[in-house]
Coordinates of C-alpha atoms (C1' of nucleotides) in Angstrom, one line a residue:
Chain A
X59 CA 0.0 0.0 0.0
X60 CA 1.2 3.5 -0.8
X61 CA 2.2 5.9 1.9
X62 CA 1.6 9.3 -0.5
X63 CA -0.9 11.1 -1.5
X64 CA -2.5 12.5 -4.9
X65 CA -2.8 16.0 -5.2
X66 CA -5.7 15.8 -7.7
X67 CA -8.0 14.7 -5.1
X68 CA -8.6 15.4 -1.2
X69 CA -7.0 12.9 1.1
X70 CA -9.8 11.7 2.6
X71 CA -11.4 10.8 -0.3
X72 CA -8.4 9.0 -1.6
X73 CA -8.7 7.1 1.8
X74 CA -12.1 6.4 1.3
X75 CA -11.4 4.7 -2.3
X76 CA -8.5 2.9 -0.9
X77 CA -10.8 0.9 1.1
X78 CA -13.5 0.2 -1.4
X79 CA -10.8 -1.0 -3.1
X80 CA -9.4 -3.0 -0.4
X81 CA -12.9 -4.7 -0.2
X82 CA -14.1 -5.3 -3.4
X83 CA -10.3 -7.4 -3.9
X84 CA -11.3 -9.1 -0.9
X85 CA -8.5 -7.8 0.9
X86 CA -10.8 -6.9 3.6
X87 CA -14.1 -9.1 3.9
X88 CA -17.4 -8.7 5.5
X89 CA -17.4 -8.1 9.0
X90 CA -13.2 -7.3 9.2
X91 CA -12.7 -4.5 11.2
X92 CA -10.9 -1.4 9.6
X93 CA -7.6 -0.6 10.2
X94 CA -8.1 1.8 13.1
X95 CA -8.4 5.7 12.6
X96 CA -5.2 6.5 15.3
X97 CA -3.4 3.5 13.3
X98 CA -4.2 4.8 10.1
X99 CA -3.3 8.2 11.2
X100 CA 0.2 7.4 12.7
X101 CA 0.9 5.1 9.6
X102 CA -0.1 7.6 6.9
X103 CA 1.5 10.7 9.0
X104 CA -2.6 11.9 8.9
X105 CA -4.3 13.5 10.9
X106 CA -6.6 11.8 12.8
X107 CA -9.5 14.2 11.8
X108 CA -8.6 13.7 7.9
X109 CA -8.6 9.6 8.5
X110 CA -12.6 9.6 10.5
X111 CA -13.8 12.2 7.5
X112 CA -12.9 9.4 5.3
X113 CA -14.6 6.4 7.2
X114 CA -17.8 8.4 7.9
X115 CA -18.0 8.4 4.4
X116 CA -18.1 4.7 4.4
X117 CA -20.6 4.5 6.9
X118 CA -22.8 7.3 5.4
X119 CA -22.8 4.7 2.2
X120 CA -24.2 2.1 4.3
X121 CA -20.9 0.5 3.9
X122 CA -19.3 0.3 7.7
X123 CA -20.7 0.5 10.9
X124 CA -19.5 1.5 14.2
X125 CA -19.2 -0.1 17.3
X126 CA -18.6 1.9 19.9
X127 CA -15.6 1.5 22.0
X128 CA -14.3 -1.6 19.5
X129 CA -14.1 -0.4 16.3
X130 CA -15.9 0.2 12.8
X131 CA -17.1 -3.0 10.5
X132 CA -17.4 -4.3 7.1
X133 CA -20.9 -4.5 6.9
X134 CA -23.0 -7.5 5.5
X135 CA -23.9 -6.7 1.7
X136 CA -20.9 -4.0 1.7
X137 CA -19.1 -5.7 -1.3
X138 CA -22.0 -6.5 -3.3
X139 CA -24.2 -3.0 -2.9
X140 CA -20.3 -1.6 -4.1
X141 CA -20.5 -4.0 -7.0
X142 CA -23.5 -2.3 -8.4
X143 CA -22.7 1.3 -7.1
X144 CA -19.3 1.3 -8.3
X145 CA -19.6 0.0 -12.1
X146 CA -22.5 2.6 -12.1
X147 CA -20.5 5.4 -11.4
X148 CA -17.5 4.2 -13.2
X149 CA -19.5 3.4 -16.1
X150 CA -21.9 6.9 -16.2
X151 CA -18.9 9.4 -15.2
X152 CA -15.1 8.2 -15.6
X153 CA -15.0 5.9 -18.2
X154 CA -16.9 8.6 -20.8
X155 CA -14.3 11.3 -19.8
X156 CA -11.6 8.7 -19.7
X157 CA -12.9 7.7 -23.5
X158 CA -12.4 10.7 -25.0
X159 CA -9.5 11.4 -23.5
X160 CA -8.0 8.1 -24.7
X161 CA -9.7 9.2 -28.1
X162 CA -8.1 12.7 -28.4
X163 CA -4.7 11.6 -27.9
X164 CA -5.4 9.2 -30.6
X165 CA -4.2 6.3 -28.2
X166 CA -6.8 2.9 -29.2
X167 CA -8.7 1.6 -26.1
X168 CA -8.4 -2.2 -27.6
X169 CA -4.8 -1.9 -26.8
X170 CA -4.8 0.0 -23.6
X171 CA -8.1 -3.3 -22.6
X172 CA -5.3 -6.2 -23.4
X173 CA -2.0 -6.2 -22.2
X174 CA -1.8 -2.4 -20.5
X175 CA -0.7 -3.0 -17.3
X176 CA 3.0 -1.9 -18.5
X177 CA 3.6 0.2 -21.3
X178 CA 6.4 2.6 -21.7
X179 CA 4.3 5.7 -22.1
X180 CA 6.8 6.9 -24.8
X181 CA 5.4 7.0 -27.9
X182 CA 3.5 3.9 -26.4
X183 CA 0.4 2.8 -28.8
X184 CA 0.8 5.5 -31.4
X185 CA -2.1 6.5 -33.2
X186 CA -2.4 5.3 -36.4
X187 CA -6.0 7.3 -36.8
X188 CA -5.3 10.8 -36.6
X189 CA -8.7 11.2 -37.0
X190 CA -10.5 15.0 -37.7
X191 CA -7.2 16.2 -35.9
X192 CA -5.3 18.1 -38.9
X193 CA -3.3 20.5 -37.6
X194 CA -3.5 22.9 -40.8
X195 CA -1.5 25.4 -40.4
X196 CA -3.3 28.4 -41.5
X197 CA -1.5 31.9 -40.7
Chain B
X179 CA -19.7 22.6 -23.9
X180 CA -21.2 22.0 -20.7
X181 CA -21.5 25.1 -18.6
X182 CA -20.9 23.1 -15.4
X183 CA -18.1 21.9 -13.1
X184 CA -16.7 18.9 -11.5
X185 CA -16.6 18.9 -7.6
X186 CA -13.5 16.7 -7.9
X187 CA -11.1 18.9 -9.3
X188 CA -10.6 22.9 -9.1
X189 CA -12.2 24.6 -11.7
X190 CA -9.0 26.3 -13.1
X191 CA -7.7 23.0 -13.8
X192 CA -11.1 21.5 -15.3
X193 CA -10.8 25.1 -17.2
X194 CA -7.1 24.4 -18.0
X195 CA -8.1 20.9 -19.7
X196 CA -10.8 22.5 -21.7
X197 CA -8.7 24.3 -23.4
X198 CA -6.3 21.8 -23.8
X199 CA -9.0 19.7 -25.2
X200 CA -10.1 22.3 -28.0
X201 CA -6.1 22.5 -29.4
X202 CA -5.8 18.6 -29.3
X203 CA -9.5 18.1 -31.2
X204 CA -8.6 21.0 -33.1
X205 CA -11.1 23.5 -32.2
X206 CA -8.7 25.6 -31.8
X207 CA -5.8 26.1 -33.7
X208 CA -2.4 27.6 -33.4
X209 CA -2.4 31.0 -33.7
X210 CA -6.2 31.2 -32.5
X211 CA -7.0 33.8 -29.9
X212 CA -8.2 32.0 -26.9
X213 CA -12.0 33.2 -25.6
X214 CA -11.1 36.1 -23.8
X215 CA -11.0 36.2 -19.7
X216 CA -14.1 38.2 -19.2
X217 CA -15.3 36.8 -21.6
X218 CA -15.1 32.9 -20.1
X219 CA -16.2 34.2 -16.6
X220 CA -19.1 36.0 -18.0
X221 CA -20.7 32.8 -20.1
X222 CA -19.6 30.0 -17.4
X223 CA -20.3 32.5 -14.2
X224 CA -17.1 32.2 -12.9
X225 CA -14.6 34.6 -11.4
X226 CA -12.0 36.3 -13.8
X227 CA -9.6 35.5 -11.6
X228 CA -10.1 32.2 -11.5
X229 CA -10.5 31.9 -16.0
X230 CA -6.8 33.8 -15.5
X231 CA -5.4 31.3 -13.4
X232 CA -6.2 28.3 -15.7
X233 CA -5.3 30.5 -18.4
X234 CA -2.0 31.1 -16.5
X235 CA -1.1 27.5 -16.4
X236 CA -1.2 27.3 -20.0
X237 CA 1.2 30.3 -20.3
X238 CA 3.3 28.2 -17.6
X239 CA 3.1 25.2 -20.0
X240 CA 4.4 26.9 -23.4
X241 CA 1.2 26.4 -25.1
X242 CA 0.0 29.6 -24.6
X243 CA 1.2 33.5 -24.8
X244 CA 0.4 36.8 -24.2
X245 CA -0.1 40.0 -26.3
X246 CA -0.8 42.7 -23.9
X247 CA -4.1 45.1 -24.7
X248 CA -4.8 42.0 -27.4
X249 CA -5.3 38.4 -25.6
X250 CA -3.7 35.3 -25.4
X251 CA -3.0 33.0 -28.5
X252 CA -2.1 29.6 -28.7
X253 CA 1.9 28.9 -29.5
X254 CA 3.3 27.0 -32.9
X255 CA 4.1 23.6 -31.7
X256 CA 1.1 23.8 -29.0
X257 CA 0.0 20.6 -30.5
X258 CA 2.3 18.5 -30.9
X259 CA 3.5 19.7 -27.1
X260 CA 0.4 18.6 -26.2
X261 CA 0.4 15.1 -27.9
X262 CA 3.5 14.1 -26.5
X263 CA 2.9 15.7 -22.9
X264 CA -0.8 14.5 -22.5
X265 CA -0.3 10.9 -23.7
X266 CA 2.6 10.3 -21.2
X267 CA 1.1 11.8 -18.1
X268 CA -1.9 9.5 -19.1
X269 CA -0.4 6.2 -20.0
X270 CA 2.2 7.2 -16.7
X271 CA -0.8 8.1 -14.1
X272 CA -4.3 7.9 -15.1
X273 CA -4.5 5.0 -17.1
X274 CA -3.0 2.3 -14.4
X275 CA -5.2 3.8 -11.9
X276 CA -8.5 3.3 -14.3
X277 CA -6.9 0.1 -15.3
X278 CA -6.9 -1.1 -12.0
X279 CA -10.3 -0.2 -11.2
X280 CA -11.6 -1.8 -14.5
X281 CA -10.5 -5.2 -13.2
X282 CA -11.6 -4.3 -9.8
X283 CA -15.2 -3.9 -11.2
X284 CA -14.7 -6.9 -13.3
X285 CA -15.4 -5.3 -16.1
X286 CA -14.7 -6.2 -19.7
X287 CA -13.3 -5.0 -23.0
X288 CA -16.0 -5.3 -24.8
X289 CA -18.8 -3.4 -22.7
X290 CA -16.4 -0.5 -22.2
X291 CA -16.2 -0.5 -26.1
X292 CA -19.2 -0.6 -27.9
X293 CA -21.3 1.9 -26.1
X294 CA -18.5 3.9 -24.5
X295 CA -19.8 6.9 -24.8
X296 CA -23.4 6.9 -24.4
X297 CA -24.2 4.3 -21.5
X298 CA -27.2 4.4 -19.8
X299 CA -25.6 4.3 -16.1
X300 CA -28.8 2.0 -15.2
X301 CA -27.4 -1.6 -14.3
X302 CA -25.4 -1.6 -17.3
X303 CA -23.2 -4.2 -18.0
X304 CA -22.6 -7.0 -15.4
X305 CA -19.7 -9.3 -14.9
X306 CA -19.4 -12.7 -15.9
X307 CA -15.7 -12.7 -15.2
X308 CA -15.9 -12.0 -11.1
X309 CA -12.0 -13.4 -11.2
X310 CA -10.4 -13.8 -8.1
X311 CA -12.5 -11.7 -6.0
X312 CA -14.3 -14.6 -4.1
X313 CA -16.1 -12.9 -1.5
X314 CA -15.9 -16.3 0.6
X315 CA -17.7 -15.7 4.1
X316 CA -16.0 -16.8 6.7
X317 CA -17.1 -15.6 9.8
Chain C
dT1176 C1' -10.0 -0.7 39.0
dT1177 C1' -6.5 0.2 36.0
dT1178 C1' -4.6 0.0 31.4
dG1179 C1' -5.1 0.2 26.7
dC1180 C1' -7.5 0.0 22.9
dT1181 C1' -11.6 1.8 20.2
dG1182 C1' -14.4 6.1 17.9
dT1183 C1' -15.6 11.2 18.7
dT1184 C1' -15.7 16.1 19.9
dA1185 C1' -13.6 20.6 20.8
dT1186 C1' -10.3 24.6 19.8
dA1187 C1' -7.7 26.8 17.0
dG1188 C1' -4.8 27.9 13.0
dC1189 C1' -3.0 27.5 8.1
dT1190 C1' -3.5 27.3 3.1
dA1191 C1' -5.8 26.8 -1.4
dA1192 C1' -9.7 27.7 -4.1
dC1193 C1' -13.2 30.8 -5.2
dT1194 C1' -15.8 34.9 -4.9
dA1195 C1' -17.0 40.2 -5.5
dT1196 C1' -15.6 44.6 -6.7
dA1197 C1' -12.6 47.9 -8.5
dA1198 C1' -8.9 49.8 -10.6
dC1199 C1' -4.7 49.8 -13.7
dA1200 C1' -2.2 49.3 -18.2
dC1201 C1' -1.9 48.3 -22.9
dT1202 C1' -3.9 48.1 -27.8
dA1203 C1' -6.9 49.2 -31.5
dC1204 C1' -10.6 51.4 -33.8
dT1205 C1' -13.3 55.6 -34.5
Chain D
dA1175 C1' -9.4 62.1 -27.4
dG1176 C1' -12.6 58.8 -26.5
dT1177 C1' -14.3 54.2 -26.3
dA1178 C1' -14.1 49.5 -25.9
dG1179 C1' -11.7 45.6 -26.0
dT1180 C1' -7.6 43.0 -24.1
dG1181 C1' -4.7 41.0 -19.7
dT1182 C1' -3.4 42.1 -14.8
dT1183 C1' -3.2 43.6 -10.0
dA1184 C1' -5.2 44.9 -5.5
dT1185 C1' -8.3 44.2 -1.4
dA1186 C1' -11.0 41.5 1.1
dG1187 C1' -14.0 38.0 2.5
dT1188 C1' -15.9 32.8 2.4
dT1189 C1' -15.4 27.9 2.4
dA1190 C1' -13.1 23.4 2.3
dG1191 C1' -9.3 20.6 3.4
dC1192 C1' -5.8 19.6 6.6
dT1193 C1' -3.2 20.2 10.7
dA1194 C1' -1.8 20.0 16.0
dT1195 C1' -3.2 19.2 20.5
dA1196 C1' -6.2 17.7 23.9
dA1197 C1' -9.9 15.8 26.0
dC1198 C1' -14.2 12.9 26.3
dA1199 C1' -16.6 8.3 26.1
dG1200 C1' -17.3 3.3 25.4
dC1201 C1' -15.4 -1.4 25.6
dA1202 C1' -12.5 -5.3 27.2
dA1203 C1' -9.0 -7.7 29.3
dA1204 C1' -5.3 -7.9 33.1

DNA sequence: TTTGCTGTTATAGCTAACTATAACACTACT
DNA sequence: AGTAGTGTTATAGTTAGCTATAACAGCAAA
């Protein structure tokens, strides 16, 4: 797990995602407790604060639930219900902007679906459609 | 072009990629005058302030100059920049990360490439490939 | 009952992002 | 000269995100 931060997003939304991820690979099953918020704190140099904004998102998403005193839950259904909300959101908002952005650089999804993982991002998957993009000099 | 933002990113930078957008599709071409500052904050409602900074961060970049008392207006070679500069911060940073969710989500190639950009965002496309993530109760 | 782990709340302060409003400086057209 | 279009700077105020520090409250095991 990473121990730094992406400034395109706020940390406690990055935090948030990091455990949805952590469930839906099974890393973290129903009814696991989460890592603790003074844990997660001290580990991720966090503030406390920053590290319960991020859970209370989970439980305001029906995901977690608290116990007082002992800790906060994987709830029953919590991988499922993000099966569904997950694609959803992926599938209605990133993955159209994502689209044309892979589009406009004139990179071709098929390539970035198969092997992907690694590519040298160089001149990686060059664009043999340069599709409606004619520079045209015209001054 | 939409006239609304994205709470996930500042708007300078959602500003900044707009333009961006318009050189690579070739909306705008070198030598264009971008839309002018007051102009930008007026149609989107936005502070001019805020239109300058994004525009800033094109001038920051190279793709972008000045001509005082006449507006801004994209460089020669603003393209090409862009080509090379966009497709490796993409294939470098966004593309693993949306990668990873893909197979996270189980998703497959083909339902990301048929309707791509129109997709309902209803239950769309399940997955028959729910690889490795075996939720396995076992508490 | 004490110790040690949980989540939670309270203060207080910093910075980035955005806003409103106004003025300045340069260029071009009339 | 005047007007209207550029970018730019100045002031000042709001909000969100993050921080440090400290205390409160519930649970469980020694």
């Amino acid at each position: 797990m990473d121990r730094e931060w992406n400034d395109s997003q706020p940390i406690y939304r990055q935090l948030r995602d990091r455990v949805v991820a952590m469930i839906l690979d099974g890393v973290l099953k129903e009814g696991d407790p989460l890592p603790s918020v003074r844990n997660v704190a001290t580990e991720y140099r966090v503030n406390p604060l920053t590290v319960l904004k991020g859970y209370q998102q989970l439980v305001d998403e029906g995901l977690v639930e608290t116990r007082r005193g002992r800790g906060m839950f994987i709830n029953v259904g919590a991988r499922s219900l993000l099966l569904q909300g997950e694609r959803q959101k992926f599938l209605g908002e990133e993955w159209p902007r994502v689209y044309a952005t892979i589009q406009r650089l004139g990179l071709r999804a098929e390539e970035l679906l198969d092997g992907a993982t690694s590519r040298s991002s160089s001149d990686a998957a060059q664009a043999k459609t340069d599709k409606s993009n004619a520079p045209e000099e015209e001054n």
